[in-house]
Coordinates of C-alpha atoms and ligand atoms in Angstrom, one line a residue:
X1 CA 146.5 104.4 117.4
X2 CA 144.3 102.0 117.3
X3 CA 142.2 100.0 120.1
X4 CA 140.3 97.0 120.5
X5 CA 136.4 97.7 119.2
X6 CA 134.6 96.4 121.9
X7 CA 136.9 98.0 124.3
X8 CA 136.1 101.1 122.4
X9 CA 132.3 100.7 122.2
X10 CA 132.5 100.1 126.3
X11 CA 134.4 103.0 126.7
X12 CA 132.6 105.9 125.0
X13 CA 129.2 105.5 126.6
X14 CA 131.4 105.9 130.1
X15 CA 133.3 108.8 128.7
X16 CA 130.4 110.8 127.8
X17 CA 128.0 110.0 130.2
X18 CA 128.2 112.8 132.2
X19 CA 127.4 115.4 129.6
X20 CA 125.3 113.7 127.1
X21 CA 123.1 115.9 125.0
X22 CA 121.2 115.3 121.9
X23 CA 124.0 115.7 119.5
X24 CA 126.6 113.6 121.3
X25 CA 124.1 110.9 121.4
X26 CA 123.7 111.3 117.7
X27 CA 127.6 110.9 117.7
X28 CA 127.6 107.8 119.8
X29 CA 124.9 106.1 117.6
X30 CA 127.3 106.9 114.5
X31 CA 129.9 105.1 116.7
X32 CA 127.7 102.2 117.1
X33 CA 127.2 102.0 113.4
X34 CA 130.9 102.1 112.8
X35 CA 131.4 99.6 115.5
X36 CA 128.8 97.2 114.0
X37 CA 130.5 97.8 110.5
X38 CA 133.8 97.0 112.1
X39 CA 132.5 94.3 114.1
X40 CA 130.3 92.4 111.9
X41 CA 132.0 91.4 108.6
X42 CA 135.1 89.0 110.2
X43 CA 134.8 90.4 113.8
X44 CA 137.4 92.7 113.0
X45 CA 139.4 93.4 116.2
X46 CA 140.7 96.9 116.1
X47 CA 138.8 99.7 115.8
X48 CA 140.4 103.7 114.6
X49 CA 140.6 105.7 117.2
X50 CA 140.7 108.7 114.5
X51 CA 136.9 108.8 114.5
X52 CA 136.6 110.4 117.9
X53 CA 138.2 113.7 116.7
X54 CA 135.1 113.4 114.9
X55 CA 132.9 113.7 117.9
X56 CA 131.7 117.1 118.5
X57 CA 132.4 119.0 121.7
X58 CA 129.4 118.3 123.8
X59 CA 130.0 121.8 125.4
X60 CA 130.1 123.5 121.9
X61 CA 126.4 122.5 121.8
X62 CA 125.0 123.7 125.1
X63 CA 123.4 126.9 126.2
X64 CA 123.7 128.5 122.9
X65 CA 120.2 129.5 122.7
X66 CA 119.9 130.9 125.8
X67 CA 122.3 134.0 125.3
X68 CA 119.6 134.9 122.7
X69 CA 116.5 134.1 124.9
X70 CA 117.1 135.0 128.9
X71 CA 113.3 133.6 130.2
X72 CA 111.7 136.4 132.3
X73 CA 111.8 135.1 135.6
X74 CA 108.3 134.5 136.6
X75 CA 108.0 131.3 134.3
X76 CA 110.5 129.7 136.6
X77 CA 108.4 126.9 138.7
X78 CA 105.4 127.2 136.4
X79 CA 103.4 124.2 136.6
X80 CA 100.3 125.5 134.2
X81 CA 101.7 126.4 131.0
X82 CA 101.3 130.2 130.3
X83 CA 102.3 130.9 127.0
X84 CA 101.8 134.4 127.2
X85 CA 104.5 134.7 129.9
X86 CA 107.3 133.9 127.6
X87 CA 107.1 136.8 125.5
X88 CA 110.3 139.0 125.6
X89 CA 112.0 141.5 123.6
X90 CA 115.5 141.1 122.4
X91 CA 118.0 143.0 120.4
X92 CA 119.8 141.1 117.3
X93 CA 122.1 142.3 115.0
X94 CA 120.8 143.2 111.6
X95 CA 122.0 144.2 108.1
X96 CA 120.6 146.5 105.6
X97 CA 120.6 144.9 102.4
X98 CA 119.3 145.9 98.8
X99 CA 116.5 143.8 97.4
X100 CA 118.7 142.6 94.5
X101 CA 121.3 140.9 96.5
X102 CA 119.2 139.6 99.2
X103 CA 118.8 135.9 97.9
X104 CA 122.2 135.7 97.0
X105 CA 123.4 137.2 100.4
X106 CA 121.3 135.0 102.7
X107 CA 123.0 131.9 101.0
X108 CA 126.3 133.2 101.7
X109 CA 125.4 134.3 105.2
X110 CA 123.1 131.2 106.1
X111 CA 125.8 130.0 108.7
X112 CA 124.9 133.5 110.9
X113 CA 121.4 134.5 110.2
X114 CA 118.8 134.4 112.6
X115 CA 117.2 130.8 112.7
X116 CA 114.1 130.4 115.0
X117 CA 111.3 128.7 115.0
X118 CA 108.1 130.4 113.0
X119 CA 110.5 133.6 112.6
X120 CA 111.0 135.3 109.5
X121 CA 114.5 136.6 109.3
X122 CA 113.9 139.1 106.6
X123 CA 111.8 142.0 107.5
X124 CA 110.5 144.9 105.1
X125 CA 112.4 148.5 106.0
X126 CA 109.4 151.1 105.9
X127 CA 109.7 153.5 103.0
X128 CA 112.2 151.6 101.0
X129 CA 113.1 148.7 98.8
X130 CA 115.6 147.4 101.1
X131 CA 115.4 144.5 103.5
X132 CA 116.6 143.7 106.8
X133 CA 118.3 140.4 107.2
X134 CA 118.5 139.1 110.9
X135 CA 121.4 137.6 112.2
X136 CA 122.3 135.2 115.0
X137 CA 123.5 137.5 117.8
X138 CA 125.1 134.2 119.1
X139 CA 127.0 134.1 116.0
X140 CA 127.5 137.9 115.6
X141 CA 128.6 140.4 118.0
X142 CA 130.4 142.8 116.1
X143 CA 131.4 143.4 112.4
X144 CA 134.3 141.8 113.4
X145 CA 132.3 138.2 113.4
X146 CA 132.0 137.7 110.0
X147 CA 134.3 135.3 108.6
X148 CA 136.5 136.1 105.6
X149 CA 134.2 134.2 103.1
X150 CA 131.3 136.5 104.6
X151 CA 132.7 139.6 104.6
X152 CA 133.9 138.9 101.0
X153 CA 130.5 138.6 99.9
X154 CA 129.4 141.7 101.9
X155 CA 131.7 143.8 99.9
X156 CA 130.9 141.7 96.6
X157 CA 126.9 142.3 96.7
X158 CA 128.0 146.3 97.6
X159 CA 126.4 145.6 101.4
X160 CA 127.9 148.1 103.8
X161 CA 129.4 146.3 106.8
X162 CA 127.4 148.2 109.1
X163 CA 125.3 146.3 112.1
X164 CA 121.8 147.6 113.0
X165 CA 120.2 146.7 116.3
X166 CA 116.9 145.2 115.7
X167 CA 114.3 145.0 118.7
X168 CA 112.7 141.7 118.3
X169 CA 109.5 140.4 120.2
X170 CA 110.2 136.5 121.1
X171 CA 107.0 134.4 121.9
X172 CA 106.5 131.0 123.1
X173 CA 106.0 130.2 119.5
X174 CA 109.4 131.0 118.5
X175 CA 111.1 129.2 121.5
X176 CA 112.2 125.5 121.1
X177 CA 110.9 123.2 123.5
X178 CA 114.4 122.7 125.8
X179 CA 114.2 126.3 125.8
X180 CA 111.1 126.6 127.4
X181 CA 111.6 123.7 129.6
X182 CA 115.1 125.1 130.8
X183 CA 113.2 128.3 131.6
X184 CA 110.7 126.4 133.9
X185 CA 112.6 123.9 135.7
X186 CA 114.9 124.9 138.8
X187 CA 117.8 125.7 137.3
X188 CA 121.0 123.4 137.2
X189 CA 118.8 120.6 136.5
X190 CA 118.1 118.4 133.5
X191 CA 115.7 119.5 131.3
X192 CA 116.0 116.6 128.6
X193 CA 112.7 116.9 126.4
X194 CA 113.5 114.0 124.3
X195 CA 110.8 111.2 123.6
X196 CA 110.0 108.2 121.3
X197 CA 107.3 108.8 118.8
X198 CA 104.8 106.0 117.9
X199 CA 101.9 107.1 115.9
X200 CA 100.2 110.2 117.6
X201 CA 101.5 109.3 121.1
X202 CA 104.7 111.0 122.5
X203 CA 106.2 108.8 125.1
X204 CA 108.8 109.9 127.8
X205 CA 110.9 108.9 130.8
X206 CA 110.4 111.6 132.9
X207 CA 113.2 111.8 136.1
X208 CA 111.8 112.3 139.4
X209 CA 112.5 116.0 139.5
X210 CA 110.3 116.9 136.4
X211 CA 107.4 115.1 137.9
X212 CA 105.8 117.9 139.1
X213 CA 106.2 119.8 135.7
X214 CA 104.8 116.7 134.0
X215 CA 101.5 118.4 132.8
X216 CA 103.5 121.2 131.6
X217 CA 106.2 119.2 129.8
X218 CA 103.6 117.3 128.0
X219 CA 101.9 120.4 126.7
X220 CA 105.0 122.0 125.5
X221 CA 105.9 118.3 123.7
X222 CA 102.7 118.8 121.9
X223 CA 103.0 122.3 120.9
X224 CA 106.3 121.9 119.6
X225 CA 105.3 118.4 117.4
X226 CA 102.9 118.9 115.1
X227 CA 100.7 115.1 114.8
X228 CA 101.6 114.6 118.6
X229 CA 98.2 114.6 120.4
X230 CA 99.0 112.6 123.3
X231 CA 102.0 112.7 125.9
X232 CA 102.3 109.3 128.2
X233 CA 105.2 108.9 131.2
X234 CA 106.3 104.9 131.3
X235 CA 106.1 104.5 135.1
X236 CA 107.6 101.3 135.0
X237 CA 110.6 99.4 133.6
X238 CA 109.9 97.0 131.0
X239 CA 109.4 94.1 133.3
X240 CA 106.3 93.0 132.6
X241 CA 105.6 89.3 131.1
X242 CA 104.4 91.1 127.8
X243 CA 106.7 93.6 127.5
X244 CA 104.5 96.6 127.6
X245 CA 105.1 99.4 130.0
X246 CA 102.7 101.0 132.6
X247 CA 102.2 104.5 131.4
X248 CA 100.5 107.7 132.8
X249 CA 98.5 110.4 130.2
X250 CA 100.7 113.7 131.0
X251 CA 99.1 115.7 128.3
X252 CA 96.0 115.7 125.1
X253 CA 93.7 112.9 124.5
X254 CA 93.5 109.3 126.4
X255 CA 93.2 107.6 122.9
X256 CA 96.2 104.7 123.1
X257 CA 95.3 103.3 120.0
X258 CA 98.0 104.2 117.8
X259 CA 98.6 103.5 114.0
X260 CA 102.6 103.7 112.8
X261 CA 104.1 102.9 109.6
X262 CA 107.4 100.7 109.7
X263 CA 109.0 99.8 106.2
X264 CA 105.9 100.4 104.2
X265 CA 103.7 98.1 106.5
X266 CA 100.7 99.9 108.4
X267 CA 100.0 98.3 112.1
X268 CA 97.7 99.6 114.8
X269 CA 97.4 98.4 118.5
X270 CA 97.1 99.6 122.0
X271 CA 100.4 101.2 123.1
X272 CA 99.5 100.8 126.6
X273 CA 98.6 97.0 125.9
X274 CA 101.1 95.7 123.9
X275 CA 105.0 95.5 122.9
X276 CA 106.0 97.8 120.2
X277 CA 109.5 99.4 120.0
X278 CA 110.1 102.4 117.0
X279 CA 114.0 101.6 117.1
X280 CA 113.6 97.6 115.7
X281 CA 112.6 99.0 112.4
X282 CA 115.9 98.1 110.8
X283 CA 116.3 94.7 112.6
X284 CA 112.7 93.7 111.3
X285 CA 113.8 95.0 107.8
X286 CA 117.3 93.2 108.0
X287 CA 115.6 89.6 109.0
X288 CA 112.5 89.8 106.3
X289 CA 115.2 90.8 103.6
X290 CA 116.6 87.5 104.0
X291 CA 113.5 85.8 103.1
X292 CA 112.7 84.0 99.8
X293 CA 109.1 83.5 98.3
X294 CA 108.0 80.1 99.6
X295 CA 109.9 79.8 103.0
X296 CA 108.3 79.5 106.3
X297 CA 108.6 81.8 108.8
X298 CA 107.9 80.6 112.5
X299 CA 107.8 83.8 114.9
X300 CA 107.8 82.5 118.5
X301 CA 107.3 85.8 120.2
X302 CA 105.7 87.8 117.4
X303 CA 103.9 90.9 119.3
X304 CA 101.7 92.6 117.1
X305 CA 103.2 91.7 113.6
X306 CA 106.5 93.4 113.0
X307 CA 108.3 90.7 111.4
X308 CA 105.2 88.0 110.5
X309 CA 103.6 91.1 108.4
X310 CA 106.1 91.8 106.2
X311 CA 107.3 88.3 105.9
X312 CA 104.2 87.4 104.6
X313 CA 104.2 90.1 102.3
X314 CA 106.8 89.2 100.8
X315 CA 105.8 85.8 100.1
X316 CA 106.1 83.5 102.7
X317 CA 104.2 81.5 104.9
X318 CA 103.9 82.3 108.5
X319 CA 102.9 80.6 112.1
X320 CA 102.9 83.6 114.5
X321 CA 102.6 83.1 118.4
X322 CA 102.2 85.5 121.2
X323 CA 101.1 85.1 124.7
X324 CA 99.5 88.3 125.2
X325 CA 95.9 88.3 124.4
X326 CA 96.0 91.8 123.4
X327 CA 99.1 91.2 121.1
X328 CA 97.2 88.5 119.8
X329 CA 94.3 90.2 119.2
X330 CA 96.0 93.2 117.3
X331 CA 98.2 90.8 115.4
X332 CA 95.0 89.5 113.5
X333 CA 93.7 92.7 113.4
X334 CA 97.3 93.7 111.3
X335 CA 97.1 90.8 109.2
X336 CA 93.6 91.5 107.9
X337 CA 94.4 95.4 108.0
X338 CA 97.8 94.2 105.7
X339 CA 95.5 91.5 103.6
X340 CA 97.8 88.7 105.1
X341 CA 95.6 86.7 106.7
X342 CA 95.4 83.8 104.7
X343 CA 99.4 83.7 104.5
X344 CA 99.4 83.8 108.5
X345 CA 98.4 81.4 110.9
X346 CA 98.4 83.0 114.7
X347 CA 98.5 81.4 117.9
X348 CA 98.1 82.5 121.2
X349 CA 100.3 80.3 123.6
X350 CA 103.4 80.2 125.5
X351 CA 106.6 80.4 123.1
X352 CA 107.8 76.6 124.4
X353 CA 104.0 75.5 124.1
X354 CA 104.2 76.8 120.8
X355 CA 107.5 75.2 119.4
X356 CA 106.6 72.0 121.1
X357 CA 103.0 71.7 119.6
X358 CA 102.7 73.9 116.0
X359 CA 106.1 73.9 115.2
X360 CA 106.6 70.4 116.0
X361 CA 103.4 69.7 114.0
X362 CA 104.6 71.5 110.8
X363 CA 108.3 70.9 110.7
X364 CA 108.6 67.1 109.3
X365 CA 106.7 68.4 106.3
X366 CA 109.1 71.5 106.1
X367 CA 112.2 69.7 106.4
X368 CA 111.4 67.3 103.6
X369 CA 110.5 70.5 101.3
X370 CA 113.3 72.6 99.7
X371 CA 112.2 76.2 101.0
X372 CA 114.0 77.4 104.2
X373 CA 112.5 77.6 107.4
X374 CA 113.1 80.7 109.4
X375 CA 112.7 80.7 113.4
X376 CA 112.6 84.6 114.9
X377 CA 112.6 84.5 118.4
X378 CA 112.3 87.9 119.7
X379 CA 112.0 88.1 123.2
X380 CA 115.5 89.2 124.5
X381 CA 115.2 88.7 127.7
X382 CA 114.7 85.5 128.0
X383 CA 114.4 83.6 124.4
X384 CA 118.0 82.2 124.6
X385 CA 116.4 80.1 127.6
X386 CA 113.4 79.2 125.0
X387 CA 115.7 77.5 122.8
X388 CA 115.7 74.3 125.3
X389 CA 112.7 73.6 123.3
X390 CA 114.1 72.3 120.5
X391 CA 115.9 69.7 122.4
X392 CA 114.6 66.4 121.0
X393 CA 111.7 67.7 119.6
X394 CA 111.4 65.3 116.4
X395 CA 111.6 61.8 116.3
X396 CA 114.8 60.1 115.4
X397 CA 113.2 58.3 112.3
X398 CA 112.5 61.8 110.8
X399 CA 116.4 62.8 110.6
X400 CA 117.4 64.4 107.6
X401 CA 120.6 66.5 106.9
X402 CA 119.4 69.2 105.1
X403 CA 117.1 72.0 105.1
X404 CA 117.0 72.3 109.0
X405 CA 115.6 75.5 110.3
X406 CA 117.7 78.7 110.8
X407 CA 117.0 80.4 114.2
X408 CA 117.2 84.0 114.9
X409 CA 117.5 83.9 118.5
X410 CA 117.4 87.6 120.2
X411 CA 119.6 88.3 123.5
X412 CA 120.3 91.1 125.8
X413 CA 124.1 91.2 127.3
X414 CA 125.6 93.6 129.9
X415 CA 129.2 91.3 129.7
X416 CA 132.1 92.9 128.2
X417 CA 132.1 90.4 125.3
X418 CA 128.4 90.1 124.6
X419 CA 128.8 88.0 121.4
X420 CA 130.6 85.2 123.3
X421 CA 128.1 85.6 126.0
X422 CA 125.2 85.0 123.6
X423 CA 126.5 82.3 122.0
X424 CA 127.4 80.5 125.2
X425 CA 124.1 81.1 126.6
X426 CA 122.3 80.2 123.5
X427 CA 124.6 76.8 123.3
X428 CA 123.7 75.8 127.0
X429 CA 120.2 75.8 126.4
X430 CA 120.7 73.9 123.2
X431 CA 123.0 71.4 125.3
X432 CA 125.0 71.9 122.1
X433 CA 128.1 74.2 121.3
X434 CA 127.4 76.9 118.8
X435 CA 130.9 78.3 118.4
X436 CA 131.9 78.5 115.1
X437 CA 128.6 77.8 113.8
X438 CA 126.5 80.5 114.3
X439 CA 126.7 84.5 113.5
X440 CA 126.2 87.1 116.0
X441 CA 124.7 90.3 115.1
X442 CA 124.6 93.3 117.6
X443 CA 120.8 95.0 117.2
X444 CA 121.4 98.1 119.1
X445 CA 122.9 99.4 122.0
X446 CA 120.1 99.6 124.8
X447 CA 122.0 101.4 127.5
X448 CA 125.6 102.0 128.2
X449 CA 126.2 98.8 129.6
X450 CA 123.2 96.7 127.7
X451 CA 123.6 95.5 124.1
X452 CA 120.7 93.8 122.1
X453 CA 122.3 90.8 119.9
X454 CA 120.7 88.3 117.3
X455 CA 122.2 84.9 117.2
X456 CA 121.9 83.4 113.8
X457 CA 122.4 79.5 113.3
X458 CA 120.7 76.4 112.1
X459 CA 119.5 74.1 114.5
X460 CA 121.8 71.0 114.4
X461 CA 120.5 68.0 113.8
X462 CA 122.0 66.5 117.1
X463 CA 119.8 68.8 119.3
X464 CA 116.3 68.4 117.1
X465 CA 116.4 64.9 116.8
X466 CA 118.6 63.5 119.8
X467 CA 116.0 61.5 121.9
X468 CA 118.6 61.5 124.7
X469 CA 118.8 65.1 125.4
X470 CA 114.5 65.0 125.1
X471 CA 113.4 67.1 128.0
X472 CA 112.6 65.0 130.9
X473 CA 109.9 67.0 132.7
X474 CA 106.5 65.7 132.1
X475 CA 105.2 68.9 129.6
X476 CA 101.8 68.4 128.7
X477 CA 100.9 69.5 124.9
X478 CA 98.9 72.2 125.2
X479 CA 95.3 72.4 122.9
X480 CA 96.1 74.4 119.9
X481 CA 94.6 77.7 120.3
X482 CA 95.5 78.3 116.5
X483 CA 93.2 80.5 113.9
X484 CA 93.7 81.7 110.5
X485 CA 93.2 85.3 110.7
X486 CA 90.6 85.1 107.9
X487 CA 88.5 83.0 110.3
X488 CA 88.1 85.8 112.8
X489 CA 86.3 88.8 113.3
X490 CA 87.8 91.7 115.4
Ligands
LIG501 C1 110.1 92.1 123.0 S1 108.3 91.7 122.5 C2 108.7 91.5 120.4 C3 107.6 91.7 119.7 C4 107.7 91.6 118.2 N1 108.2 90.6 117.7 C5 108.8 92.8 117.7 O1 110.0 92.7 116.9 O2 108.4 93.9 118.1 C6 108.5 90.3 122.8 C7 106.8 89.6 122.6 O3 106.7 88.6 123.7 C8 105.7 88.2 124.0 N2 106.0 87.2 125.2 C9 106.3 87.2 126.4 N3 106.8 86.4 126.9 C10 106.0 85.3 126.2 C11 105.9 83.8 126.2 N4 106.6 83.0 127.3 N5 105.5 83.0 125.3 C12 105.1 83.6 123.8 N6 105.2 84.8 123.8 C13 105.8 86.0 124.9 C14 105.4 89.7 124.5 O4 103.7 89.7 124.9 C15 105.7 90.4 123.4 O5 104.8 90.6 123.0

């Protein structure tokens, strides 16, 4: 049985929307990968349903640990973290194993041994050389719980098939963050403890019912994730002009200046004042890989530099622009940090103004050369609309057929056919149909009904040079606020 690729991708999130957990989300991303593979090369229209069978049953993954750990009732509703209150004694099965065969046996039983954070599963037996191997009570409830292979291994190593009961003290340190939160939050409510990591900052998107526990949740996330020293909650959706979130510190230090590595490049920025998305690293890498030494990159919505800086490191000359003065400041900072300030000229302009001033000024000479010119426009909520800035940008006399700029323009789509949607919107902005003259890449699934797409195309000369399609409104050419990064001090 086969079904259309797009229908498949649309349906999957809906099927699982009610029971998403970490494991099934992971799987959805695997399906997205398969979807991309299926769709990208030639926009294949079928997608094998057989992959669905590989989808783990979300139910299988829920509640397993609660069988081992039933929290003391007094932790329920706790808002200030009291770690001691989580300590409990649980009984787990154990095997007495001769020291000589221990390592081999542990390998054979690895699926059923006890695995808890910060806990040893092999204990000494007083007064003799034997060891006690602790087992997972969820997998092993009696001697008949062992698989045939496990029973054979026990027999071949001469380990008697006799389970002992061991009283184990389970402390806060041995619990996973979800177990702690499940114990604290009111029963039946979602305890999702997922977050995105940006340097030392973990940022979460808490639901209404989780807000009374935000301080405790933040503390638990810090405790359980080494290197996280600040946990923030987003307090709005990303609809501001500069695409940054308003955020509130839930726990830890107030320091919002993060340092991250992406594709072997280091960036620093104030996470509360600029845009940064760790989920775009593959896309940054994909586009930068298209560049050759000597190419020029015109980055219209550059942020703090995740296209511009690797492009410059690859040998491209870059003009990078961002309207947010804070992004502009950190962009300059990162150029210096990565020693590419001579290769990157930065601007603090509106995207259209940048195209109509700096880009317009540089293009004539670039078009006469042989190196490629790439325009990157990553402001998915709006960038497709900004394409109109290329209409009639250059004078007719400069007309040339070759080496026209290649644009990579991003757009969100919530339509059933996101590919067609973004191509239509790009075409409308340009006043020229791109159908059959562009490629479309699915960047990522933002939410069940929203895709981020990238349309790549060579700007048609009819758009760039046609004076008839020139914008009619009276646009005041902005004074160029440009600077070689090297000229500035931070
Ligand atoms: C989605 S972010 C992308 C940043 C970066 N290119 C990246 O891939 O991470 C869009 C950027 O566009 C900037 N921006 C928003 N409106 C703009 C405009 N009208 N002109 C220029 N930049 C703008 C924002 O400040 C933000 O840094």
